[in-house]
mmCIF file of C-alpha atoms in Angstrom:
data_model
loop_
_atom_site.group_PDB
_atom_site.id
_atom_site.type_symbol
_atom_site.label_atom_id
_atom_site.label_comp_id
_atom_site.label_asym_id
_atom_site.label_seq_id
_atom_site.Cartn_x
_atom_site.Cartn_y
_atom_site.Cartn_z
ATOM 1 C CA MET A 1 138.966 151.640 111.584
ATOM 2 C CA ARG A 2 140.340 152.060 115.019
ATOM 3 C CA ILE A 3 143.900 150.894 115.599
ATOM 4 C CA LEU A 4 144.025 148.124 118.191
ATOM 5 C CA GLY A 5 145.293 149.738 121.334
ATOM 6 C CA ASN A 6 146.598 148.350 124.591
ATOM 7 C CA THR A 7 144.540 147.719 127.683
ATOM 8 C CA LEU A 8 146.229 147.975 131.075
ATOM 9 C CA TYR A 9 144.945 145.423 133.603
ATOM 10 C CA VAL A 10 145.751 146.141 137.251
ATOM 11 C CA THR A 11 145.086 143.014 139.301
ATOM 12 C CA SER A 12 146.636 143.841 142.670
ATOM 13 C CA PRO A 13 143.886 144.838 145.131
ATOM 14 C CA GLU A 14 146.206 147.188 147.028
ATOM 15 C CA ALA A 15 147.310 149.089 143.903
ATOM 16 C CA TYR A 16 146.443 152.784 143.526
ATOM 17 C CA LEU A 17 146.520 154.547 140.172
ATOM 18 C CA ALA A 18 147.740 158.118 139.866
ATOM 19 C CA LEU A 19 148.790 160.580 137.177
ATOM 20 C CA ASP A 20 152.247 162.087 136.868
ATOM 21 C CA GLY A 21 152.573 164.309 133.826
ATOM 22 C CA GLU A 22 151.530 162.128 130.922
ATOM 23 C CA ASN A 23 152.089 158.848 132.767
ATOM 24 C CA VAL A 24 149.877 156.427 134.661
ATOM 25 C CA VAL A 25 151.663 155.606 137.905
ATOM 26 C CA ILE A 26 150.835 152.393 139.756
ATOM 27 C CA GLN A 27 151.543 152.644 143.480
ATOM 28 C CA LYS A 28 151.536 150.139 146.318
ATOM 29 C CA SER A 29 151.819 151.235 149.939
ATOM 30 C CA GLY A 30 152.847 154.701 148.756
ATOM 31 C CA SER A 31 155.698 153.423 146.581
ATOM 32 C CA GLU A 32 155.814 153.546 142.808
ATOM 33 C CA VAL A 33 155.737 150.123 141.159
ATOM 34 C CA ARG A 34 155.459 151.049 137.501
ATOM 35 C CA ARG A 35 154.615 153.916 135.166
ATOM 36 C CA ILE A 36 153.135 153.719 131.675
ATOM 37 C CA PRO A 37 152.584 156.560 129.172
ATOM 38 C CA LEU A 38 148.870 157.310 129.063
ATOM 39 C CA HIS A 39 148.929 157.928 125.312
ATOM 40 C CA ASN A 40 149.928 154.285 124.793
ATOM 41 C CA LEU A 41 146.728 153.024 126.392
ATOM 42 C CA ASP A 42 143.324 152.276 124.916
ATOM 43 C CA GLY A 43 141.739 151.310 128.222
ATOM 44 C CA ILE A 44 142.456 150.611 131.887
ATOM 45 C CA VAL A 45 140.754 147.869 133.903
ATOM 46 C CA THR A 46 141.489 147.757 137.613
ATOM 47 C CA PHE A 47 140.469 144.942 139.963
ATOM 48 C CA GLY A 48 140.022 145.958 143.581
ATOM 49 C CA TYR A 49 138.796 148.810 145.740
ATOM 50 C CA THR A 50 141.761 151.153 146.275
ATOM 51 C CA GLY A 51 140.893 153.280 143.255
ATOM 52 C CA ALA A 52 142.421 156.004 141.123
ATOM 53 C CA SER A 53 143.175 159.683 141.561
ATOM 54 C CA PRO A 54 140.738 162.350 140.312
ATOM 55 C CA ALA A 55 143.529 163.711 138.097
ATOM 56 C CA LEU A 56 143.940 160.354 136.360
ATOM 57 C CA MET A 57 140.186 159.911 135.949
ATOM 58 C CA GLY A 58 139.965 163.376 134.403
ATOM 59 C CA ALA A 59 142.864 162.685 132.050
ATOM 60 C CA CYS A 60 141.302 159.382 130.953
ATOM 61 C CA ALA A 61 137.984 161.098 130.278
ATOM 62 C CA GLU A 62 139.693 163.870 128.308
ATOM 63 C CA ARG A 63 141.755 161.479 126.179
ATOM 64 C CA GLY A 64 139.072 158.872 125.581
ATOM 65 C CA VAL A 65 140.779 156.149 127.631
ATOM 66 C CA MET A 66 138.066 153.971 129.169
ATOM 67 C CA LEU A 67 138.758 153.368 132.871
ATOM 68 C CA SER A 68 136.753 150.486 134.371
ATOM 69 C CA PHE A 69 136.592 149.444 138.023
ATOM 70 C CA LEU A 70 135.860 145.793 138.839
ATOM 71 C CA THR A 71 135.885 143.754 142.015
ATOM 72 C CA MET A 72 138.710 141.280 142.467
ATOM 73 C CA HIS A 73 136.403 138.583 141.118
ATOM 74 C CA GLY A 74 135.486 140.445 137.942
ATOM 75 C CA ARG A 75 132.130 142.009 138.867
ATOM 76 C CA PHE A 76 131.661 145.386 137.191
ATOM 77 C CA LEU A 77 131.496 148.380 139.575
ATOM 78 C CA ALA A 78 131.859 151.594 137.581
ATOM 79 C CA ARG A 79 133.372 153.142 134.498
ATOM 80 C CA VAL A 80 134.849 156.554 133.675
ATOM 81 C CA SER A 81 134.323 157.915 130.164
ATOM 82 C CA GLY A 82 134.578 161.390 128.712
ATOM 83 C CA THR A 83 132.668 163.439 126.195
ATOM 84 C CA GLU A 84 130.387 161.326 124.039
ATOM 85 C CA HIS A 85 131.793 160.462 120.648
ATOM 86 C CA GLY A 86 129.880 160.791 117.408
ATOM 87 C CA ASN A 87 126.928 163.053 116.814
ATOM 88 C CA VAL A 88 123.585 163.473 118.493
ATOM 89 C CA LEU A 89 121.690 162.309 115.403
ATOM 90 C CA LEU A 90 123.179 158.811 115.639
ATOM 91 C CA ARG A 91 122.213 158.440 119.288
ATOM 92 C CA LYS A 92 118.722 159.793 118.660
ATOM 93 C CA SER A 93 118.314 157.149 115.978
ATOM 94 C CA GLN A 94 119.517 154.516 118.445
ATOM 95 C CA TYR A 95 117.005 155.653 121.085
ATOM 96 C CA ARG A 96 114.115 155.756 118.608
ATOM 97 C CA THR A 97 114.950 152.243 117.424
ATOM 98 C CA ALA A 98 115.182 150.970 120.999
ATOM 99 C CA ASP A 99 111.730 152.419 121.754
ATOM 100 C CA HIS A 100 110.150 150.696 118.726
ATOM 101 C CA PRO A 101 109.351 147.002 119.432
ATOM 102 C CA ASN A 102 109.526 145.852 115.801
ATOM 103 C CA ASP A 103 112.799 147.658 115.081
ATOM 104 C CA SER A 104 114.314 146.291 118.297
ATOM 105 C CA ALA A 105 113.193 142.777 117.378
ATOM 106 C CA ALA A 106 114.829 143.053 113.943
ATOM 107 C CA LEU A 107 118.189 143.864 115.514
ATOM 108 C CA ALA A 108 117.782 141.258 118.250
ATOM 109 C CA ARG A 109 117.079 138.687 115.541
ATOM 110 C CA SER A 110 120.375 139.570 113.858
ATOM 111 C CA PHE A 111 122.376 139.407 117.094
ATOM 112 C CA ILE A 112 120.951 136.001 118.032
ATOM 113 C CA THR A 113 121.293 134.667 114.489
ATOM 114 C CA GLY A 114 124.999 135.409 114.782
ATOM 115 C CA LYS A 115 125.153 133.815 118.216
ATOM 116 C CA LEU A 116 123.465 130.551 117.194
ATOM 117 C CA PHE A 117 125.278 130.330 113.850
ATOM 118 C CA ASN A 118 128.638 130.718 115.580
ATOM 119 C CA SER A 119 127.678 128.293 118.351
ATOM 120 C CA ARG A 120 126.863 125.704 115.711
ATOM 121 C CA TRP A 121 130.206 126.176 113.980
ATOM 122 C CA VAL A 122 132.105 125.869 117.248
ATOM 123 C CA ILE A 123 130.559 122.401 117.464
ATOM 124 C CA GLU A 124 131.197 121.619 113.790
ATOM 125 C CA ARG A 125 134.828 122.682 114.111
ATOM 126 C CA ALA A 126 135.236 120.427 117.155
ATOM 127 C CA ILE A 127 133.746 117.461 115.262
ATOM 128 C CA ARG A 128 136.163 118.076 112.400
ATOM 129 C CA ASP A 129 139.241 118.413 114.610
ATOM 130 C CA HIS A 130 138.534 115.869 117.382
ATOM 131 C CA ALA A 131 136.092 113.320 115.986
ATOM 132 C CA MET A 132 137.852 110.371 117.671
ATOM 133 C CA ARG A 133 137.517 111.936 121.117
ATOM 134 C CA LEU A 134 133.903 113.138 120.957
ATOM 135 C CA ASP A 135 130.409 111.696 120.933
ATOM 136 C CA THR A 136 129.975 112.854 117.344
ATOM 137 C CA GLU A 137 126.421 111.558 117.038
ATOM 138 C CA LYS A 138 125.306 113.664 119.980
ATOM 139 C CA MET A 139 127.260 116.661 118.708
ATOM 140 C CA ARG A 140 125.713 116.439 115.245
ATOM 141 C CA ARG A 141 122.207 116.249 116.727
ATOM 142 C CA VAL A 142 122.851 119.512 118.532
ATOM 143 C CA SER A 143 124.355 121.051 115.396
ATOM 144 C CA VAL A 144 121.229 120.169 113.409
ATOM 145 C CA SER A 145 119.046 121.568 116.191
ATOM 146 C CA LEU A 146 120.960 124.864 116.161
ATOM 147 C CA ALA A 147 120.618 125.082 112.380
ATOM 148 C CA LYS A 148 116.844 124.690 112.771
ATOM 149 C CA SER A 149 116.823 127.380 115.461
ATOM 150 C CA VAL A 150 118.600 129.786 113.120
ATOM 151 C CA LYS A 151 115.935 129.105 110.500
ATOM 152 C CA ASN A 152 113.111 129.551 113.022
ATOM 153 C CA LEU A 153 114.585 132.861 114.129
ATOM 154 C CA GLN A 154 113.981 134.405 110.720
ATOM 155 C CA SER A 155 110.209 134.184 111.192
ATOM 156 C CA ALA A 156 110.219 135.338 114.836
ATOM 157 C CA GLU A 157 108.563 138.734 115.065
ATOM 158 C CA THR A 158 108.667 139.658 118.753
ATOM 159 C CA LEU A 159 111.381 139.890 121.372
ATOM 160 C CA ASP A 160 109.650 137.208 123.435
ATOM 161 C CA GLU A 161 109.699 134.801 120.479
ATOM 162 C CA ILE A 162 113.370 135.527 119.882
ATOM 163 C CA ARG A 163 114.233 135.023 123.542
ATOM 164 C CA GLY A 164 112.329 131.724 123.556
ATOM 165 C CA ILE A 165 114.255 130.390 120.565
ATOM 166 C CA GLU A 166 117.542 131.616 122.036
ATOM 167 C CA GLY A 167 116.839 129.976 125.394
ATOM 168 C CA GLU A 168 116.057 126.599 123.886
ATOM 169 C CA ALA A 169 119.036 126.740 121.534
ATOM 170 C CA GLY A 170 121.308 127.832 124.379
ATOM 171 C CA SER A 171 120.291 124.778 126.388
ATOM 172 C CA GLN A 172 121.185 122.582 123.424
ATOM 173 C CA TYR A 173 124.579 124.223 122.997
ATOM 174 C CA PHE A 174 125.472 124.029 126.687
ATOM 175 C CA SER A 175 124.425 120.357 126.780
ATOM 176 C CA VAL A 176 127.545 119.454 124.769
ATOM 177 C CA LEU A 177 129.995 122.051 126.039
ATOM 178 C CA ASP A 178 131.478 119.556 128.480
ATOM 179 C CA GLU A 179 132.347 117.337 125.502
ATOM 180 C CA LEU A 180 134.697 120.063 124.259
ATOM 181 C CA ILE A 181 136.783 119.925 127.434
ATOM 182 C CA LEU A 182 139.440 117.431 126.385
ATOM 183 C CA GLN A 183 142.008 117.821 129.165
ATOM 184 C CA GLN A 184 142.008 118.092 132.974
ATOM 185 C CA LYS A 185 138.513 116.602 133.210
ATOM 186 C CA GLU A 186 138.951 115.973 136.909
ATOM 187 C CA ASN A 187 139.108 119.714 137.588
ATOM 188 C CA PHE A 188 137.194 121.208 134.675
ATOM 189 C CA PHE A 189 133.680 120.059 133.855
ATOM 190 C CA PHE A 190 130.519 121.803 132.728
ATOM 191 C CA GLN A 191 127.035 120.722 133.804
ATOM 192 C CA ASN A 192 125.109 123.967 133.331
ATOM 193 C CA ARG A 193 125.632 127.708 133.126
ATOM 194 C CA ASN A 194 125.616 129.271 136.586
ATOM 195 C CA ARG A 195 126.737 132.652 137.919
ATOM 196 C CA ARG A 196 126.313 135.132 140.767
ATOM 197 C CA PRO A 197 128.236 133.280 142.028
ATOM 198 C CA PRO A 198 129.737 130.648 139.695
ATOM 199 C CA THR A 199 129.935 127.290 141.432
ATOM 200 C CA ASP A 200 132.548 125.478 139.344
ATOM 201 C CA ASN A 201 135.866 126.262 137.680
ATOM 202 C CA VAL A 202 134.547 126.516 134.120
ATOM 203 C CA ASN A 203 131.748 128.911 135.020
ATOM 204 C CA ALA A 204 134.115 131.050 137.084
ATOM 205 C CA LEU A 205 136.460 131.283 134.123
ATOM 206 C CA ALA A 206 133.660 131.947 131.605
ATOM 207 C CA SER A 207 132.105 134.697 133.738
ATOM 208 C CA PHE A 208 135.453 136.448 134.025
ATOM 209 C CA VAL A 209 136.093 136.288 130.266
ATOM 210 C CA TYR A 210 132.558 137.517 129.512
ATOM 211 C CA THR A 211 133.292 140.539 131.700
ATOM 212 C CA LEU A 212 136.448 141.279 129.704
ATOM 213 C CA LEU A 213 134.539 140.942 126.428
ATOM 214 C CA ALA A 214 131.777 143.246 127.690
ATOM 215 C CA HIS A 215 134.371 145.913 128.545
ATOM 216 C CA ASP A 216 135.905 145.702 125.069
ATOM 217 C CA THR A 217 132.502 145.786 123.388
ATOM 218 C CA ALA A 218 131.362 148.817 125.396
ATOM 219 C CA ALA A 219 134.548 150.636 124.400
ATOM 220 C CA ALA A 220 133.899 149.787 120.746
ATOM 221 C CA LEU A 221 130.353 151.134 120.891
ATOM 222 C CA GLU A 222 131.429 154.396 122.475
ATOM 223 C CA THR A 223 134.164 154.753 119.873
ATOM 224 C CA VAL A 224 131.661 154.831 117.005
ATOM 225 C CA GLY A 225 129.285 157.136 118.894
ATOM 226 C CA LEU A 226 126.685 154.712 120.280
ATOM 227 C CA ASP A 227 125.356 154.531 123.831
ATOM 228 C CA PRO A 228 126.426 151.156 125.290
ATOM 229 C CA TYR A 229 123.681 151.353 127.940
ATOM 230 C CA VAL A 230 120.693 151.426 125.562
ATOM 231 C CA GLY A 231 120.094 148.033 123.990
ATOM 232 C CA PHE A 232 117.546 146.368 121.771
ATOM 233 C CA MET A 233 117.280 142.816 123.102
ATOM 234 C CA HIS A 234 118.608 143.548 126.586
ATOM 235 C CA ARG A 235 116.243 146.230 127.789
ATOM 236 C CA ASP A 236 117.125 149.246 129.906
ATOM 237 C CA ARG A 237 118.293 148.602 133.443
ATOM 238 C CA PRO A 238 120.236 151.111 135.556
ATOM 239 C CA GLY A 239 123.974 150.432 135.322
ATOM 240 C CA ARG A 240 123.688 147.624 132.768
ATOM 241 C CA LEU A 241 125.613 147.832 129.487
ATOM 242 C CA SER A 242 122.599 146.588 127.558
ATOM 243 C CA LEU A 243 123.835 147.318 124.021
ATOM 244 C CA ALA A 244 127.263 145.860 124.824
ATOM 245 C CA LEU A 245 125.518 142.690 125.996
ATOM 246 C CA ASP A 246 123.496 142.667 122.763
ATOM 247 C CA LEU A 247 126.496 143.018 120.504
ATOM 248 C CA MET A 248 128.698 140.550 122.336
ATOM 249 C CA GLU A 249 126.096 137.770 121.934
ATOM 250 C CA GLU A 250 127.600 137.039 118.509
ATOM 251 C CA LEU A 251 131.054 136.574 120.062
ATOM 252 C CA ARG A 252 130.304 134.593 123.220
ATOM 253 C CA SER A 253 130.811 131.139 121.738
ATOM 254 C CA VAL A 254 133.284 131.842 118.986
ATOM 255 C CA LEU A 255 135.589 134.128 120.948
ATOM 256 C CA ALA A 256 134.953 133.796 124.694
ATOM 257 C CA ASP A 257 133.965 130.118 124.982
ATOM 258 C CA ARG A 258 136.642 128.903 122.565
ATOM 259 C CA PHE A 259 139.190 130.971 124.466
ATOM 260 C CA VAL A 260 138.136 129.342 127.755
ATOM 261 C CA LEU A 261 138.352 125.881 126.207
ATOM 262 C CA THR A 262 141.805 126.625 124.800
ATOM 263 C CA LEU A 263 143.085 127.730 128.213
ATOM 264 C CA ILE A 264 141.929 124.445 129.703
ATOM 265 C CA ASN A 265 142.880 122.092 126.873
ATOM 266 C CA THR A 266 146.374 123.573 126.452
ATOM 267 C CA ARG A 267 146.889 123.541 130.237
ATOM 268 C CA ARG A 268 147.655 127.252 130.440
ATOM 269 C CA ILE A 269 145.671 127.117 133.668
ATOM 270 C CA ASP A 270 145.022 124.261 136.069
ATOM 271 C CA GLY A 271 142.660 123.316 138.854
ATOM 272 C CA GLY A 272 145.008 124.614 141.520
ATOM 273 C CA GLY A 273 144.228 128.170 140.446
ATOM 274 C CA PHE A 274 140.663 128.085 141.786
ATOM 275 C CA ILE A 275 139.329 128.417 145.312
ATOM 276 C CA GLN A 276 135.929 127.244 146.548
ATOM 277 C CA LYS A 277 134.396 129.320 149.344
ATOM 278 C CA GLU A 278 132.131 128.038 152.108
ATOM 279 C CA ASN A 279 129.030 129.265 150.262
ATOM 280 C CA GLY A 280 129.970 127.216 147.195
ATOM 281 C CA ALA A 281 131.255 130.131 145.120
ATOM 282 C CA VAL A 282 134.367 129.415 143.058
ATOM 283 C CA LEU A 283 136.966 132.155 142.682
ATOM 284 C CA MET A 284 140.184 132.409 140.673
ATOM 285 C CA SER A 285 143.521 132.996 142.340
ATOM 286 C CA ASP A 286 145.525 136.121 141.536
ATOM 287 C CA GLU A 287 148.050 134.137 139.503
ATOM 288 C CA THR A 288 145.365 132.449 137.444
ATOM 289 C CA ARG A 289 143.668 135.778 136.801
ATOM 290 C CA LYS A 290 146.944 137.235 135.559
ATOM 291 C CA ALA A 291 147.518 134.224 133.297
ATOM 292 C CA VAL A 292 144.035 134.645 131.806
ATOM 293 C CA LEU A 293 144.567 138.364 131.204
ATOM 294 C CA THR A 294 147.904 137.754 129.486
ATOM 295 C CA ALA A 295 146.375 135.093 127.250
ATOM 296 C CA TRP A 296 143.372 137.338 126.493
ATOM 297 C CA GLN A 297 145.612 140.130 125.250
ATOM 298 C CA GLN A 298 147.474 137.645 123.070
ATOM 299 C CA LYS A 299 144.214 136.250 121.715
ATOM 300 C CA LYS A 300 143.042 139.727 120.707
ATOM 301 C CA GLN A 301 146.147 140.134 118.558
ATOM 302 C CA GLU A 302 145.521 137.001 116.469
ATOM 303 C CA ILE A 303 144.686 137.772 112.839
ATOM 304 C CA ILE A 304 141.472 136.622 111.153
ATOM 305 C CA THR A 305 139.686 137.552 107.930
ATOM 306 C CA HIS A 306 136.427 139.359 108.617
ATOM 307 C CA PRO A 307 133.714 137.258 106.911
ATOM 308 C CA LEU A 308 131.813 140.263 105.557
ATOM 309 C CA LEU A 309 134.439 142.941 105.077
ATOM 310 C CA GLY A 310 137.027 140.514 103.687
ATOM 311 C CA GLU A 311 139.780 142.355 105.548
ATOM 312 C CA LYS A 312 142.464 140.809 107.751
ATOM 313 C CA ILE A 313 141.999 142.213 111.256
ATOM 314 C CA GLU A 314 142.881 141.275 114.822
ATOM 315 C CA TRP A 315 140.300 139.457 116.919
ATOM 316 C CA GLY A 316 140.414 142.463 119.220
ATOM 317 C CA LEU A 317 139.050 144.632 116.421
ATOM 318 C CA VAL A 318 135.993 142.477 115.749
ATOM 319 C CA PRO A 319 133.826 144.312 118.332
ATOM 320 C CA TYR A 320 134.857 147.599 116.681
ATOM 321 C CA SER A 321 134.003 146.339 113.198
ATOM 322 C CA GLN A 322 130.563 145.179 114.353
ATOM 323 C CA ALA A 323 129.941 148.431 116.241
ATOM 324 C CA LEU A 324 130.799 150.341 113.081
ATOM 325 C CA LEU A 325 128.387 148.246 111.007
ATOM 326 C CA LEU A 326 125.661 148.774 113.615
ATOM 327 C CA ALA A 327 126.216 152.538 113.534
ATOM 328 C CA ARG A 328 125.985 152.522 109.736
ATOM 329 C CA TYR A 329 122.691 150.662 109.902
ATOM 330 C CA LEU A 330 121.231 153.048 112.480
ATOM 331 C CA ARG A 331 122.288 156.015 110.339
ATOM 332 C CA GLY A 332 120.401 154.514 107.411
ATOM 333 C CA ASP A 333 123.504 153.693 105.358
ATOM 334 C CA MET A 334 122.670 149.957 105.306
ATOM 335 C CA ASP A 335 119.382 148.109 104.851
ATOM 336 C CA ALA A 336 120.115 145.627 107.645
ATOM 337 C CA TYR A 337 122.694 144.975 110.329
ATOM 338 C CA PRO A 338 124.969 142.047 109.294
ATOM 339 C CA PRO A 339 126.007 139.871 112.270
ATOM 340 C CA PHE A 340 129.490 138.390 112.560
ATOM 341 C CA LEU A 341 129.266 134.879 111.087
ATOM 342 C CA TRP A 342 132.336 132.707 111.675
ATOM 343 C CA LYS A 343 133.329 129.336 110.248
#
């Protein structure tokens, strides 16, 4: 299993990344701000438009360090990666499976089973821990509904059926997400999922964290030799990390959403860190973005026991463990892909 590496996040829009020997050099206005040994890094994510030198991009590609370029607000722009990992037989199996509707539906069913199961247990955990502060009757109704959706998924045979069940279950889950916000209710509230652009603080925060999770998941898939752009539920679209979006479905509620709720409920961020533009879009300030990135790195180092493997691993390694299981299934080493099921 891959050792959990470090990801360098560069949040200053005026920063330029260069290579000096074996070091990443961060420059501002032509002056060096910091240098970090490249061999210590697992990935680099830079927010802004200044860019990176061709020498650094080449070194990242050669050493397998994923270099991702995002806008200041977290929208994905481009990614630099080197020679494909793994062997051609694994990727050919992935492409054949993606082209077969029934095989794609079987994997999509597993991904969404994991998503809905974990969403239900996020609610169940909240009922257990905060029963006196929640509308437990409403929460339990949603929990029962999600359990029924998981059961209905097992008989769904087509991608359209699976998407229909997911959409209805997602509406149920999001209908109680605001209940889980226990602090700072005047600044943080959730009415519905919105994006491009997000129009409230919670959606702005969630969209940013989903982007971070997608980057980590894409890196995990490439590590085991899979193509992160060719998915099974999310179909092909130029520039979209379809398989990364597939695989991260299992982790949206249990990792990303719970992380967002923790940031709010523990007051690691506050309403002053968000800016509303004239068009209604809500953006995070630089300081808030840095606070989220610091907390995200800390979250990825927390230890859990993998429910299937029975091993103690960091949260940051969960995408790698699931990518490895997916690769084993596509190689024919497993009869089915086992989703990540958390309690």
